[in-house]
Short mmCIF file of C-alpha atoms in Angstrom, two decimals:
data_model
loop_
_atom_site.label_atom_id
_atom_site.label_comp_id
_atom_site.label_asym_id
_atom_site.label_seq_id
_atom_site.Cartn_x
_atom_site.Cartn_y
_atom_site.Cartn_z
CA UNK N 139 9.47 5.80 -15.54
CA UNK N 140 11.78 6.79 -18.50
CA UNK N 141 12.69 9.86 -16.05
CA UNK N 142 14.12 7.86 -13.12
CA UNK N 143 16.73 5.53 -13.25
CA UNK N 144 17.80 2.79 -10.24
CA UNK N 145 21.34 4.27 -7.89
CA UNK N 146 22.33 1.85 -5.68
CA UNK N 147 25.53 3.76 -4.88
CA UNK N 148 23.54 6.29 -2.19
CA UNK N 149 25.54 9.33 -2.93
CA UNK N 150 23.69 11.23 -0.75
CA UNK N 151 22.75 8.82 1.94
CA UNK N 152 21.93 10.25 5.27
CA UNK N 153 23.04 7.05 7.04
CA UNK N 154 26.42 8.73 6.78
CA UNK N 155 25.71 11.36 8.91
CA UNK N 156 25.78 10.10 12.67
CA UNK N 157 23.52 11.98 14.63
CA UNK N 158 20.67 10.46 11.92
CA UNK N 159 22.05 6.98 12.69
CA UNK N 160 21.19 7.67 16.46
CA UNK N 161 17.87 9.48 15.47
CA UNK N 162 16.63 6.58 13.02
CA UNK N 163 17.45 3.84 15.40
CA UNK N 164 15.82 5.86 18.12
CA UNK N 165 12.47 7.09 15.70
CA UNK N 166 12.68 3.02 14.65
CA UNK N 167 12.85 1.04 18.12
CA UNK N 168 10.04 3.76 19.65
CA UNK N 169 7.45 3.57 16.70
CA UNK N 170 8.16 -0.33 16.53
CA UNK N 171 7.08 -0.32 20.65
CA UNK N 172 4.37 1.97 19.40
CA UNK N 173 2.50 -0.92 16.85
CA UNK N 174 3.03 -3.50 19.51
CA UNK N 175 0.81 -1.37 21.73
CA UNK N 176 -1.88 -0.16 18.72
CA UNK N 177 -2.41 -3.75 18.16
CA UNK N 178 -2.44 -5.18 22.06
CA UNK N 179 -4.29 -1.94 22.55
CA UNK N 180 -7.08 -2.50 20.21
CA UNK N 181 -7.45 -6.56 21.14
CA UNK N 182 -7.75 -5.57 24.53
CA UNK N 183 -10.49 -3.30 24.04
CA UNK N 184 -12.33 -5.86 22.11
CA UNK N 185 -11.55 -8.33 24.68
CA UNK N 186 -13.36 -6.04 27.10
CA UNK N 187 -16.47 -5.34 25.02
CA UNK N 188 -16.71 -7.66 22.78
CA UNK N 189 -18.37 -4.77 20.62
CA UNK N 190 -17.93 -3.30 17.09
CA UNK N 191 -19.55 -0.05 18.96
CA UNK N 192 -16.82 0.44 21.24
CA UNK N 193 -13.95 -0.45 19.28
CA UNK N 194 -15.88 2.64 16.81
CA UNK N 195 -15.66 4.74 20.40
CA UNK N 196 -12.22 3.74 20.99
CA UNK N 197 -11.31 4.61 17.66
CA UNK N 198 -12.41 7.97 17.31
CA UNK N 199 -11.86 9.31 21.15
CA UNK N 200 -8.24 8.19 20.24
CA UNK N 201 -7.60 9.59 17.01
CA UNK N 202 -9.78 12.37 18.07
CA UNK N 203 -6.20 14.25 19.50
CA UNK N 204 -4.27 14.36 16.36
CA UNK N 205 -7.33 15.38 13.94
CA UNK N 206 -7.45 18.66 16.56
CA UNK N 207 -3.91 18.71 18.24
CA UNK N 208 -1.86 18.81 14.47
CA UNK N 209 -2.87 22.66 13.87
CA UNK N 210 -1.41 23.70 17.50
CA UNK N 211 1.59 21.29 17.49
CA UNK N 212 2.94 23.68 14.48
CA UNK N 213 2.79 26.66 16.84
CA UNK N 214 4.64 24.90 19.65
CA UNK N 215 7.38 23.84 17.65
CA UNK N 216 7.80 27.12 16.32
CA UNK N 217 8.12 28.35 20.18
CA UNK N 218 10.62 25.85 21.84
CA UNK N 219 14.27 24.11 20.62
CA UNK N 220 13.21 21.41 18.68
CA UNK N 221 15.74 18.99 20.31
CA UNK N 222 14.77 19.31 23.45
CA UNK N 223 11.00 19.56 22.97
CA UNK N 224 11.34 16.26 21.81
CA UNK N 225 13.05 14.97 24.16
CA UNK N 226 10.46 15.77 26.52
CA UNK N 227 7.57 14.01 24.46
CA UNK N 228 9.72 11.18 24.55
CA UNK N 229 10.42 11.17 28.51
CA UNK N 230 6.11 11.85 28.76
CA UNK N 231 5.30 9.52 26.09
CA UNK N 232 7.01 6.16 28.09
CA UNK N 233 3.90 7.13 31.25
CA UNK N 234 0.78 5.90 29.29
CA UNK N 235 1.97 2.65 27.98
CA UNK N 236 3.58 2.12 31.40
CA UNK N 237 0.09 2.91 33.66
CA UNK N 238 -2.06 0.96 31.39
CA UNK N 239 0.75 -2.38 31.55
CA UNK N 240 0.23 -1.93 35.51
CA UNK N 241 -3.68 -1.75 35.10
CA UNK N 242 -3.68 -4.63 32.80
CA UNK N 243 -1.26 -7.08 34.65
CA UNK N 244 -3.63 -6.10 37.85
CA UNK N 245 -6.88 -7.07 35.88
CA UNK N 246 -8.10 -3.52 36.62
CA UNK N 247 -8.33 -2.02 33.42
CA UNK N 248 -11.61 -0.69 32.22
CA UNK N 249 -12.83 0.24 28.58
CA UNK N 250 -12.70 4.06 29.86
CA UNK N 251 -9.24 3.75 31.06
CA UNK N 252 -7.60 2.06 28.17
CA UNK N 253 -9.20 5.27 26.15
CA UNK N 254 -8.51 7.77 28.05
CA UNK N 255 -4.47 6.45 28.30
CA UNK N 256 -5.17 6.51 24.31
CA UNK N 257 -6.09 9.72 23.99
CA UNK N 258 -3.12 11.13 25.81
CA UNK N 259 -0.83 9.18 23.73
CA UNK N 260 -2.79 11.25 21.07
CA UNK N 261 -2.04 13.99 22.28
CA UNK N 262 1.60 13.28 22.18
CA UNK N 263 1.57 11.75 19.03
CA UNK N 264 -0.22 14.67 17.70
CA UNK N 265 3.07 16.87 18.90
CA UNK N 266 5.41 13.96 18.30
CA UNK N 267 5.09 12.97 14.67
CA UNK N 268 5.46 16.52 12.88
CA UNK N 269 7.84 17.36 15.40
CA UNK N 270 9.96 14.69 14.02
CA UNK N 271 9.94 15.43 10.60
CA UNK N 272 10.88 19.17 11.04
CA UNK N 273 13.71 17.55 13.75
CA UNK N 274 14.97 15.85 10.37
CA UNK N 275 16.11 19.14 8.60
CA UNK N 276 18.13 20.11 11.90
CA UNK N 277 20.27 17.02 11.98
CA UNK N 278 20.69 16.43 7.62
CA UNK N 279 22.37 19.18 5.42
CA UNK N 280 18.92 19.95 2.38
CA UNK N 281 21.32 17.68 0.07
CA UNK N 282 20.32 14.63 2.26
CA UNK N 283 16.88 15.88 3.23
CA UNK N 284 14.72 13.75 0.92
CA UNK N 285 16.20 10.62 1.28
CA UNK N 286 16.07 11.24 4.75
CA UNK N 287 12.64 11.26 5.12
CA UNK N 288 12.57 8.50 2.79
CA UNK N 289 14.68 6.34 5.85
CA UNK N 290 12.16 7.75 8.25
CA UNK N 291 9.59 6.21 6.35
CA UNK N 292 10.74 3.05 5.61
CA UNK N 293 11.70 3.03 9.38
CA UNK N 294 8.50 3.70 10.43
CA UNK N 295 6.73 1.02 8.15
CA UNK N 296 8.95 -1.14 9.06
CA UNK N 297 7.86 -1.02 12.37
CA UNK N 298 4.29 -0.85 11.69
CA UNK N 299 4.90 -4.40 10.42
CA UNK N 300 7.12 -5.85 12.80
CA UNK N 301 5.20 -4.47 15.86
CA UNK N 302 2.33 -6.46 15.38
CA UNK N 303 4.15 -9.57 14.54
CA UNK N 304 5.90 -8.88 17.95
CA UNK N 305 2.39 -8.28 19.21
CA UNK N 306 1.34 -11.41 18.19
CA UNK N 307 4.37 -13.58 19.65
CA UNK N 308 3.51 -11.82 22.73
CA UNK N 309 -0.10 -12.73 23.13
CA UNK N 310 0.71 -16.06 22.12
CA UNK N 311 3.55 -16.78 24.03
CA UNK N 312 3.35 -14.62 27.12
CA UNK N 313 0.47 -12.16 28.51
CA UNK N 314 -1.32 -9.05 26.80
CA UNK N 315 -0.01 -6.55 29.26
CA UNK N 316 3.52 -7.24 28.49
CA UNK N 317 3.07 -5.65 24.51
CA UNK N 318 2.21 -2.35 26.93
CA UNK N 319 5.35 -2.09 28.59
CA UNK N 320 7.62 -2.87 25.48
CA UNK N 321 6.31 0.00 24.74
CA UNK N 322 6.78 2.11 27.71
CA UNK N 323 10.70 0.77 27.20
CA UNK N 324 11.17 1.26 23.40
CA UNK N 325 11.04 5.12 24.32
CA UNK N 326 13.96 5.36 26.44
CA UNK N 327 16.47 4.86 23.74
CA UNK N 328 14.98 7.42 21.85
CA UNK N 329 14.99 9.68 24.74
CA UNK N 330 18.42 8.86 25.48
CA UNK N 331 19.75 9.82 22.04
CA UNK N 332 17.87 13.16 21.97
CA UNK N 333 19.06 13.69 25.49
CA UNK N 334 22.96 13.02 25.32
CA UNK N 335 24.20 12.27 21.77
CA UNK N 336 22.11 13.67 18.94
CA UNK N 337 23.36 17.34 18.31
CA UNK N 338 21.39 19.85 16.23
CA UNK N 339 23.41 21.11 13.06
CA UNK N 340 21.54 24.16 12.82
CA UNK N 341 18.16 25.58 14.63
CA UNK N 342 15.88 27.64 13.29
CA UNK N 343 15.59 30.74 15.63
CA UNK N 344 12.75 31.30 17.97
CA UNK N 345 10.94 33.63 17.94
CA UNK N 346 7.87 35.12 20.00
CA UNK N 347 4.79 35.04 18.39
CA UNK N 348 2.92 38.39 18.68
CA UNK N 349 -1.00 38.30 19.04
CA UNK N 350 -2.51 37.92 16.00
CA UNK N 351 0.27 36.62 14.02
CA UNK N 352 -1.51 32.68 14.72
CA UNK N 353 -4.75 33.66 13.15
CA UNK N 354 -2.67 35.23 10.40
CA UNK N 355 -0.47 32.31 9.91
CA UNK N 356 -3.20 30.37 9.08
CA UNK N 357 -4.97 32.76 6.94
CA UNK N 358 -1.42 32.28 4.99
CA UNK N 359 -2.13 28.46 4.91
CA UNK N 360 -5.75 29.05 3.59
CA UNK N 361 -4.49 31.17 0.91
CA UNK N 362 -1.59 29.04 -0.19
CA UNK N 363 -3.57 25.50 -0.25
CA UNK N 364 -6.01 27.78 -2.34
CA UNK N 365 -3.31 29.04 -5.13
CA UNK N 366 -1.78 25.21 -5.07
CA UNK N 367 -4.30 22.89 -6.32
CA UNK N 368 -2.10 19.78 -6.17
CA UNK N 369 -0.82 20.31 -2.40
CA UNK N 370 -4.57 20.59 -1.72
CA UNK N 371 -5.52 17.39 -3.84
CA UNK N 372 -2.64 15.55 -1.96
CA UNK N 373 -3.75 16.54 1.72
CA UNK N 374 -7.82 15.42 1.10
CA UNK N 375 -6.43 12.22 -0.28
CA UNK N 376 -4.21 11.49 2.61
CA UNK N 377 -7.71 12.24 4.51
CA UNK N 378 -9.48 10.32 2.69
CA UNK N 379 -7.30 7.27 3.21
CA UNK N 380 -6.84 7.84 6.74
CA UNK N 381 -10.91 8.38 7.62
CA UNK N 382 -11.80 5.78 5.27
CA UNK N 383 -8.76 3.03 4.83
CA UNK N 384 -6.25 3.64 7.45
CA UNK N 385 -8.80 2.73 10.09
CA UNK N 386 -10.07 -0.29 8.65
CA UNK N 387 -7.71 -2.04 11.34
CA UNK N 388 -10.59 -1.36 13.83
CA UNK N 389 -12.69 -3.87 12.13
CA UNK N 390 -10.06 -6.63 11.54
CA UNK N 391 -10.98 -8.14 15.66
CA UNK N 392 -14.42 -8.39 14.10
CA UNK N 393 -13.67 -10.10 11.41
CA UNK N 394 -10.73 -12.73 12.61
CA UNK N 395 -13.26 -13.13 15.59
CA UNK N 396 -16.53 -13.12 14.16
CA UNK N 397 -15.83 -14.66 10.83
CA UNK N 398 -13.16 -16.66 11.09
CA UNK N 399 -13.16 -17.69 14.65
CA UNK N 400 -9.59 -16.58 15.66
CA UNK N 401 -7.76 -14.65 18.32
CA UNK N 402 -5.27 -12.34 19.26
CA UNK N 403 -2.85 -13.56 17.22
CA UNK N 404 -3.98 -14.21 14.12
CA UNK N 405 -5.43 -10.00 14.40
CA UNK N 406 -2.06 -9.72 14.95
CA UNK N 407 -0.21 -11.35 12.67
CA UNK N 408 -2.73 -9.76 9.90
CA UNK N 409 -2.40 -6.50 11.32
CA UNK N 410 1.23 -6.82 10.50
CA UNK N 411 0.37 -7.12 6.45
CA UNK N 412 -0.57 -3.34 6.25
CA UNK N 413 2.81 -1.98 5.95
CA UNK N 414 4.22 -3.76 3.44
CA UNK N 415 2.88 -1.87 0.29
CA UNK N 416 4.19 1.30 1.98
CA UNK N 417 7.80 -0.05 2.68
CA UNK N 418 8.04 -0.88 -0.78
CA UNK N 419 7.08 2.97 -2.02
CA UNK N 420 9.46 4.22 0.63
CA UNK N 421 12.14 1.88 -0.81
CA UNK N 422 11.60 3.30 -4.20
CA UNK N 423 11.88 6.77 -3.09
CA UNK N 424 15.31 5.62 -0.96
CA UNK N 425 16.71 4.20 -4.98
CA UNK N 426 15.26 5.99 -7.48
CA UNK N 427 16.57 8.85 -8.54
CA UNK N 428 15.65 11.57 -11.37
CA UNK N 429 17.56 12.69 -14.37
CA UNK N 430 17.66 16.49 -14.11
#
């Protein structure tokens, strides 16, 4: 620790910059919409199955997108203005939420619907969440770059624990389906931003990708995570957390159910706890700064 010291002062504070302001209250209000709907998502399922098997199903078939999508969504974003790609998994991302709110005020929805409007979400998500972080470097000089992603962060743990306490309000105090179309509507400011006010700084130029030059490009990925040891040690630990600790949330309906004889809120309201050790690492990251 003797190498870091506390700066309150944010010298180099992205906040400053204005088209971040409108991209990190935008990236905030849609990921916060986004946790309301994981959690009503997964207490729904449960509610329709009752069954540790199918909440495994539901699991997988949904994160199934971004375990295969992530290696393509590099490509794409590589191909198309940034901005406006965006934009447009914004616009598509507000449909799912939206169709499975209708389904589920109707009392129509089935198990197979609710994971099939899941894995498209996937999909998105797949596109959406690296697609952010490159966005990042577009609207923040490199100065600001790291403690910009250090705001995304907190942003988006932030929301991970206020979505399910909204969650939980909301299937206390009003009806399951409603979580789905908060979060159908917490994408619209986001799109708005992107659409009309957020202006790219500088854009990386596109360029067409000849054949061969995709199987190459990852060949180049293969032989970099091969010279550097430590990027590779950090990537199968993030997998290892994700396979194995991330998803634990699938079994918390089992045990608040099960175990402790709850309900929808209290998954909620537990689901919300998960965040909190990762706000507090993002908030270090935000004030800490090293002695060069």
């Amino acid at each position: 620790m003797k190498n870091f010291k506390l700066s309150l002062s944010l010298e180099d504070n992205p906040l400053k910059i204005k088209d971040f302001r409108f991209f990190i209250i935008g990236h905030f209000v849609s990921f916060t919409g986004s946790w309301i709907q994981n959690t009503a998502q997964i207490w729904l399922v449960y509610e329709l199955t009752w069954s540790a098997l199918y909440l495994g199903i539901f699991n997988f078939l949904s994160s199934f997108p971004t375990i295969i999508f992530t290696f393509i969504s590099g490509i794409l974003i590589d191909l198309f203005n940034r901005r406006k790609l965006l934009s447009l998994v914004a616009f598509f991302s507000i449909f799912p939420p939206l169709i499975l709110g209708i389904l589920t005020q109707f009392k129509l929805v089935t198990f197979w619907q609710v994971t099939f409007l899941a894995f498209l979400s996937g999909c998105l998500s797949a596109l959406d969440v690296p697609l952010r972080q490159v966005f990042i470097s577009e609207i923040v000089p490199m100065k600001f770059l790291t403690k910009a992603l250090s705001f995304q962060a907190l942003s988006f743990n932030t929301a991970r624990i206020l979505g399910p306490f909204f969650a939980g309000l909301i299937i206390s105090y009003g009806s399951l389906y409603q979580c789905f179309y908060m979060n159908a509507l917490s994408f619209i400011p986001f799109f708005i931003f992107l659409t009309f006010f957020i202006k790219t700084t500088k854009q990386k130029e596109i360029k067409k990708i000849e054949k061969g030059e995709i199987k190459k490009s990852y060949k180049e990925v293969y032989e970099f995570l091969k010279r550097e040891k430590k990027i590779l040690n950090v990537i199968i630990s993030t997998a290892n957390f994700t396979i194995f600790g991330a998803t634990a949330i699938i079994l918390l309906p089992i045990i608040v159910h099960k175990i402790h004889g709850k309900g929808g809120k209290e998954f909620a309201f537990l689901s919300s706890i998960l965040g909190l050790g990762a706000i507090f690492g993002a908030t270090l990251v935000i004030f800490w700064k090293t002695n060069q």
